[in-house]
Short mmCIF file of C-alpha atoms in Angstrom, two decimals:
data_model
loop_
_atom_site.label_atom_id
_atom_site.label_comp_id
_atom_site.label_asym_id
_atom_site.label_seq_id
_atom_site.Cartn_x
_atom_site.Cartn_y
_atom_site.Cartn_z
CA UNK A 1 74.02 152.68 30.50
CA UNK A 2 75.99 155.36 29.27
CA UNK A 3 79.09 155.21 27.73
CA UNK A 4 82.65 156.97 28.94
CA UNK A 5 85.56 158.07 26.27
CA UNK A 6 88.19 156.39 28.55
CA UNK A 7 88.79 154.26 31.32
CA UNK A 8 89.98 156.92 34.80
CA UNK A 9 93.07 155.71 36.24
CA UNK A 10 92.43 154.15 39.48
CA UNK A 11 92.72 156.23 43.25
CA UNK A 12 95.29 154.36 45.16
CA UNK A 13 92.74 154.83 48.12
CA UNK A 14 90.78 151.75 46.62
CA UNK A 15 92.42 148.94 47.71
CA UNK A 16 91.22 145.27 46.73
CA UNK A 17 90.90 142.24 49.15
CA UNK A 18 91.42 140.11 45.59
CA UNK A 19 93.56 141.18 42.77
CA UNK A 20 91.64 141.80 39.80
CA UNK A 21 92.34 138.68 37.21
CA UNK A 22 95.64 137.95 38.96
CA UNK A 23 96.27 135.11 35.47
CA UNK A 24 94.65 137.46 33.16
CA UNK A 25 96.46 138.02 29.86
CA UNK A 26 95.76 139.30 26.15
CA UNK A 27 92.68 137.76 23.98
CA UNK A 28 94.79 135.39 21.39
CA UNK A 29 94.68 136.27 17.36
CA UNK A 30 92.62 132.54 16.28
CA UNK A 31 93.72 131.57 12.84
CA UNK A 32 90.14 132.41 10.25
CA UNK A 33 89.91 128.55 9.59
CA UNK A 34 89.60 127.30 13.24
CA UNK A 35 86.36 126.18 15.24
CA UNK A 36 85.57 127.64 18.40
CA UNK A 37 83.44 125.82 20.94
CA UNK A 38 81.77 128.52 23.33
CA UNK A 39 80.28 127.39 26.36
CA UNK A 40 78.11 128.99 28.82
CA UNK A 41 79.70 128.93 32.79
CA UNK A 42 77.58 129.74 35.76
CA UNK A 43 78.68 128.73 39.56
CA UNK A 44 76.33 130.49 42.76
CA UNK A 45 78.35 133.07 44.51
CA UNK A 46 76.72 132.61 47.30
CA UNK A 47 73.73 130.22 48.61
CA UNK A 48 72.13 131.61 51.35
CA UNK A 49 68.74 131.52 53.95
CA UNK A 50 66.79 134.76 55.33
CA UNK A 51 64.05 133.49 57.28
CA UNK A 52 61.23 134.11 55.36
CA UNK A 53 61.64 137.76 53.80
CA UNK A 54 63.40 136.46 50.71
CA UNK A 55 63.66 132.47 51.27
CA UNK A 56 66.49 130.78 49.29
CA UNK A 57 68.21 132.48 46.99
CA UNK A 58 69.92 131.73 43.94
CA UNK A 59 73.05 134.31 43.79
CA UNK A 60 74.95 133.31 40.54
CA UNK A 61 78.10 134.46 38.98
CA UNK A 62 78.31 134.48 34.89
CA UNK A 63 81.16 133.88 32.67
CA UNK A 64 81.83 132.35 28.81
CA UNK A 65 84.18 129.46 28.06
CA UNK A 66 86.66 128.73 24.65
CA UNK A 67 87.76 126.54 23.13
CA UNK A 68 89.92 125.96 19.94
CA UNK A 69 89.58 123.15 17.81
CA UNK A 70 93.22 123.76 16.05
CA UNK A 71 94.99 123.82 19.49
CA UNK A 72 93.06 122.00 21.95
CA UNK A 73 93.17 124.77 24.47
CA UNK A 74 90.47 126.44 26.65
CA UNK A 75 89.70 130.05 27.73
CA UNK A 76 87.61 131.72 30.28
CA UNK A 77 86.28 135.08 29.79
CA UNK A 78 84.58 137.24 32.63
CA UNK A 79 83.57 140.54 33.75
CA UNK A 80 83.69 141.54 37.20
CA UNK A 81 84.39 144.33 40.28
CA UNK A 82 87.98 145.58 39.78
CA UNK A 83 87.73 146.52 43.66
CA UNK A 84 85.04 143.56 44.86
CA UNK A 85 81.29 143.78 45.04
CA UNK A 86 80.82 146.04 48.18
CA UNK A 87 82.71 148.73 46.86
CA UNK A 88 80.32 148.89 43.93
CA UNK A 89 77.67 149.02 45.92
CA UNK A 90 78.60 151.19 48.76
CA UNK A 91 80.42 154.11 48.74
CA UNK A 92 83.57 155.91 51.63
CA UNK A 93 82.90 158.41 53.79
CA UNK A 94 86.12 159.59 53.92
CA UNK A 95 87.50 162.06 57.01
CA UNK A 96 87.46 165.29 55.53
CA UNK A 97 85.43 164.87 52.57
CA UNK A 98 82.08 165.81 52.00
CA UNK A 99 80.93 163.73 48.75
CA UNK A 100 80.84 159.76 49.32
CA UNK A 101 84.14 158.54 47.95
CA UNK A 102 83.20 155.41 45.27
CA UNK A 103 85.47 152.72 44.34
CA UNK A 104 83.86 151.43 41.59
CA UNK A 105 84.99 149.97 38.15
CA UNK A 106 84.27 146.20 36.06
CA UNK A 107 86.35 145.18 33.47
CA UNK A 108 86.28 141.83 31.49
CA UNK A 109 89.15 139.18 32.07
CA UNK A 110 90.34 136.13 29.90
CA UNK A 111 93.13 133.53 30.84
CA UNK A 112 94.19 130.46 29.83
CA UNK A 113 91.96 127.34 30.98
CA UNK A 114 88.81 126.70 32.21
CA UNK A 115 88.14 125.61 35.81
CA UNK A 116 85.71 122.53 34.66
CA UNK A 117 85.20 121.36 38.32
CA UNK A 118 84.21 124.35 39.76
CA UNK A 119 81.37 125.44 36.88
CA UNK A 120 80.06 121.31 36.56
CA UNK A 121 80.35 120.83 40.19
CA UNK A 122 79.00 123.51 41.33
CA UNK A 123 76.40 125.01 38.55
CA UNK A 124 76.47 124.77 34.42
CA UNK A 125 79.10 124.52 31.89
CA UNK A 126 77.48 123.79 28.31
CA UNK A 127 78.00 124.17 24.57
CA UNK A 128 76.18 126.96 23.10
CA UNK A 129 78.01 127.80 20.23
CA UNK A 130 80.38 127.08 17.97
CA UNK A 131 81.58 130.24 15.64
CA UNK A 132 84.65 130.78 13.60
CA UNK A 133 88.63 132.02 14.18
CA UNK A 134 87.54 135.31 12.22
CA UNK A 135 84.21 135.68 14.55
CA UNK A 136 86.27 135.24 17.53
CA UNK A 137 88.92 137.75 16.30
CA UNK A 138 86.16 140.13 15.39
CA UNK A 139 84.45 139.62 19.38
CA UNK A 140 87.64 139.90 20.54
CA UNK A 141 88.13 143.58 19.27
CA UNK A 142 84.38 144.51 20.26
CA UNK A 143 85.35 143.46 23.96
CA UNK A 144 88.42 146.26 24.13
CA UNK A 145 86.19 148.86 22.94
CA UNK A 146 83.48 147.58 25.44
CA UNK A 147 85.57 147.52 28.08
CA UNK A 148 87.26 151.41 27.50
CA UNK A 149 84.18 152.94 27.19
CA UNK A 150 81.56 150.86 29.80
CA UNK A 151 83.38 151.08 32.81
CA UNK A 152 81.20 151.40 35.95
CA UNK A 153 79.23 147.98 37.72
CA UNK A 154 76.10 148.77 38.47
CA UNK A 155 74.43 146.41 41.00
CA UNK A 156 71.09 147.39 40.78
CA UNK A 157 68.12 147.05 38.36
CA UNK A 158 65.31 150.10 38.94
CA UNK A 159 62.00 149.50 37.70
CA UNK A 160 58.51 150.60 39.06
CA UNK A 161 57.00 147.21 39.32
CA UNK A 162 57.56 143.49 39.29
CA UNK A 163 54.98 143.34 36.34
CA UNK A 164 57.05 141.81 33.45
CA UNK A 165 56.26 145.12 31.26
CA UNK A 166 56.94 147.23 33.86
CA UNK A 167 59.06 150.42 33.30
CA UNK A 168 62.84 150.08 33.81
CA UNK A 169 64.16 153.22 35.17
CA UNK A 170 67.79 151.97 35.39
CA UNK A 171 69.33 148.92 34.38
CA UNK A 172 72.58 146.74 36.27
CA UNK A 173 76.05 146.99 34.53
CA UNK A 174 77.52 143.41 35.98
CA UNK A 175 78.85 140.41 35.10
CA UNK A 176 76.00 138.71 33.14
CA UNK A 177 75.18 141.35 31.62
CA UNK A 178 78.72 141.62 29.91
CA UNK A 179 77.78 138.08 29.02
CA UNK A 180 74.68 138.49 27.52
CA UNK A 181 76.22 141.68 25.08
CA UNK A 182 79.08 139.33 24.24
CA UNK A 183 76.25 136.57 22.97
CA UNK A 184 74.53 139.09 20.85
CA UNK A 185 77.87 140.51 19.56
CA UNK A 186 78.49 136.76 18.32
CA UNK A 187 74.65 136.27 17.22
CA UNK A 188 74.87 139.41 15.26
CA UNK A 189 78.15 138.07 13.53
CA UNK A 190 76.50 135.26 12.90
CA UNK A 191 76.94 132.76 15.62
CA UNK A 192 73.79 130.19 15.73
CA UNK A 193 73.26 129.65 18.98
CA UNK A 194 71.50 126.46 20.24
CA UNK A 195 67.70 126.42 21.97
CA UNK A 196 68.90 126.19 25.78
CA UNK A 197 67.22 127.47 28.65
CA UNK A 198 69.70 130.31 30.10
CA UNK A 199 69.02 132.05 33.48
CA UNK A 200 69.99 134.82 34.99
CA UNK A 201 70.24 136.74 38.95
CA UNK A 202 68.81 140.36 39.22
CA UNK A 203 69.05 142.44 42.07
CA UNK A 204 65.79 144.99 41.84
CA UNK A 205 64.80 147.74 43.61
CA UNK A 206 61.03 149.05 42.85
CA UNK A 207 60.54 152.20 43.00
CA UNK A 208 57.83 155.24 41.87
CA UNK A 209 59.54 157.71 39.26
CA UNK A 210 63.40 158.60 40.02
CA UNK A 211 63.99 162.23 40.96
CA UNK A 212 67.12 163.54 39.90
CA UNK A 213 69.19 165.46 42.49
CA UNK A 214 72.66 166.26 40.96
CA UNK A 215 76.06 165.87 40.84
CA UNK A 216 78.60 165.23 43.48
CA UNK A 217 79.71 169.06 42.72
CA UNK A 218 76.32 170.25 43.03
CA UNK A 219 75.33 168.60 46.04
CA UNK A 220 78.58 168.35 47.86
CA UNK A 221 80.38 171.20 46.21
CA UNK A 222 80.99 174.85 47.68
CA UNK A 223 77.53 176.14 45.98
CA UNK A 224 76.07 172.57 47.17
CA UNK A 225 72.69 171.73 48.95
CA UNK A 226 74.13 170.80 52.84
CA UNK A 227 70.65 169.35 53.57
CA UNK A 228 70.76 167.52 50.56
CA UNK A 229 74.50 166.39 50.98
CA UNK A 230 73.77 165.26 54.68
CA UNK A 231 70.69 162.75 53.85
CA UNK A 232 73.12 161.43 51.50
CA UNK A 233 75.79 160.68 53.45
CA UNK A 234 73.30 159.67 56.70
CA UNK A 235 71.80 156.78 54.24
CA UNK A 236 75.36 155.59 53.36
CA UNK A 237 76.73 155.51 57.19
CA UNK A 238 76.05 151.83 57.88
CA UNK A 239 77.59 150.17 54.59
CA UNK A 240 81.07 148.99 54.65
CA UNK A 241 82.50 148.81 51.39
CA UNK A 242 85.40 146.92 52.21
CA UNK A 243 83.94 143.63 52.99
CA UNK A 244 83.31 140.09 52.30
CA UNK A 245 80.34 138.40 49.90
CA UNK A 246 79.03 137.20 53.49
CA UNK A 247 79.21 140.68 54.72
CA UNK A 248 77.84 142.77 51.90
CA UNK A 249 74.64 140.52 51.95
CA UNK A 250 74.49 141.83 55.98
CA UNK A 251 74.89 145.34 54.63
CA UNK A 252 72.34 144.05 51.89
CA UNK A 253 69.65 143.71 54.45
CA UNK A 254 70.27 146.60 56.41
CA UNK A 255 69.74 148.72 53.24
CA UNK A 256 66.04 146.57 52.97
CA UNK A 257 65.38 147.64 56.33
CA UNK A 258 65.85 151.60 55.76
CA UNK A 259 64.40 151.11 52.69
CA UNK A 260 61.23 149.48 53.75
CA UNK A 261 60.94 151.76 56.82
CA UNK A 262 61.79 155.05 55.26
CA UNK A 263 60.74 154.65 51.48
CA UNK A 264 63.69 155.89 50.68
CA UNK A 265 66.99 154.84 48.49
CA UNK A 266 69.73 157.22 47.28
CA UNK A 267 71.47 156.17 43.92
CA UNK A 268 74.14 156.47 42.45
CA UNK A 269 74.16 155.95 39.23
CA UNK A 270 76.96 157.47 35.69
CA UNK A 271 78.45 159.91 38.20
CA UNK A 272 74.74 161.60 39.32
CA UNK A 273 72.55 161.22 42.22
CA UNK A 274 69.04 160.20 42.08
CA UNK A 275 66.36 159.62 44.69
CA UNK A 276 64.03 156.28 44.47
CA UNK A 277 60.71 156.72 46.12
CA UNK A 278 60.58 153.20 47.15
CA UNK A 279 57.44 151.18 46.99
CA UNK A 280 56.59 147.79 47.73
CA UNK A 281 57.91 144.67 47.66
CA UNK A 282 61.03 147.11 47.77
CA UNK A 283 63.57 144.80 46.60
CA UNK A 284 63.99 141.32 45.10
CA UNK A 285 66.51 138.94 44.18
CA UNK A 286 65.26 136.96 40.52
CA UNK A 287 66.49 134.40 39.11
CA UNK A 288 64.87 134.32 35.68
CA UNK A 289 65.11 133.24 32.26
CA UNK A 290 66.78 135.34 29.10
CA UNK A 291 66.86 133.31 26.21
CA UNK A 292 69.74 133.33 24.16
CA UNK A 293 70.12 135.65 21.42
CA UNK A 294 68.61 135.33 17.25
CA UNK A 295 71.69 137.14 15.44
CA UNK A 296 70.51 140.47 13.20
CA UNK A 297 72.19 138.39 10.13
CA UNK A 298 69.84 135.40 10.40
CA UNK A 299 66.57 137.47 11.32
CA UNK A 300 66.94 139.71 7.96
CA UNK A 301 67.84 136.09 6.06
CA UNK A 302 71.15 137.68 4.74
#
């Protein structure tokens, strides 16, 4: 997932149905000497039946949980849609403009307190760490650089087979995956963690080798490919970025549908186009294992 210099200041076009981290505020300075519990939060975002084409599914949302020993008080640190899940999914078709408009941007967000009933009632809140005041300092300054320079969600995982060594053409940029960097920031400055089982939701699409079509100013520009630019825009006509969870999963399924009768996918993907050849079973929503992470400190035995 490539990395940008700065974060682009947001189109007032893109309007949210939730403000972004409405109680957010600034990452704390910990004093060196404290002790930091971190726990591991996970809560479905939405539990839901398809008849039989994809049975039921476990759609989770990720976060990481604080909490100082010297003060007693809690965090909760996430990354998620700045403008909801839909519109980093789907793209506008805008009156009067030829290229697909996107909405699309993640950022992390910490507050004060952690909602214990929702994560234990609903799915897992548990210890995985503990790490210092300076480690959490040290994190804390790794997540503003991560968060200036990796600024696009990316719902989708590519790959060209559901073989576990199968190639990965592109990888998701979402929430758990912000999680999973944070835990090896931590394990590489030395954070132990313990030997959990830790699971995570993929969205994949399977596809034969991505071909690489451009731009938005070479397809949709004055010099641009019109054919091109129209099969584009066709395959995005049915999605509604502004929407609900419920209704993005609706758009969800009519994306299977052209997918599986066409064998085709347009993606968007670091501000360039790319076709999928898509093959069978086209997509599928896994909820798998990734352990958590051995630090580089421990595994060189410095």
């Amino acid at each position: 997932h490539r990395r940008f210099d700065y974060r682009p200041k947001t189109d007032p076009y893109c309007q949210a149905r939730y403000t972004f981290c409405p109680t957010g505020s600034d990452i704390p300075v910990m004093k060196e000497e404290d002790v930091i519990e971190v726990y591991r939060l996970q809560a479905p975002v939405w539990e839901f039946k398809y008849g039989d084409l994809l049975g039921h599914l476990k759609i989770m949302h990720d976060a990481v949980g604080f909490r100082s020993s010297l003060t007693g008080k809690n965090y909760t640190m996430e990354w998620y849609e700045l403008f909801q899940l839909g519109n980093c999914t789907f793209p506008h078709l805008r009156p009067g403009m030829d290229a697909p408009f996107w909405c699309n941007q993640g950022a992390a967000c910490f507050y004060e307190g952690i909602d214990d009933a929702h994560w234990k009632a609903n799915g897992t809140l548990v210890l995985v760490t503990t790490i210092s005041g300076t480690m959490f300092n040290e994190m804390a300054q790794w997540v503003k650089y991560d968060n200036e320079t990796g600024i696009y969600y990316e719902t989708w995982t590519v790959q060209a087979s559901p073989d576990k060594k199968s190639t990965v053409w592109f990888d998701s940029y979402e929430c758990s995956k912000f999680i999973l960097r944070t835990y090896q920031k931590l394990a590489d400055l030395g954070a132990v963690f313990k030997k959990i089982q830790t699971n995570y939701t993929s969205i994949i699409l399977f596809s034969g080798e991505p071909i690489y079509l451009g731009n938005e100013t070479s397809i949709f520009g004055p010099q641009g490919n019109k054919t091109l630019a129209a099969a584009i825009r066709d395959f995005y006509n049915p999605f509604k970025p502004h929407q609900s969870v419920r209704e993005f999963f609706v758009d969800l399924f009519k994306i299977i549908d052209r997918v599986i009768l066409n064998h085709q996918f347009y993606l968007f993907y670091n501000l360039e186009y790319w076709f999928l050849p898509m093959k069978s079973p086209y997509l599928k929503i896994i909820y798998e294992e990734v352990p958590l992470p051995v630090g580089s400190k421990a595994s060189f035995g410095v």
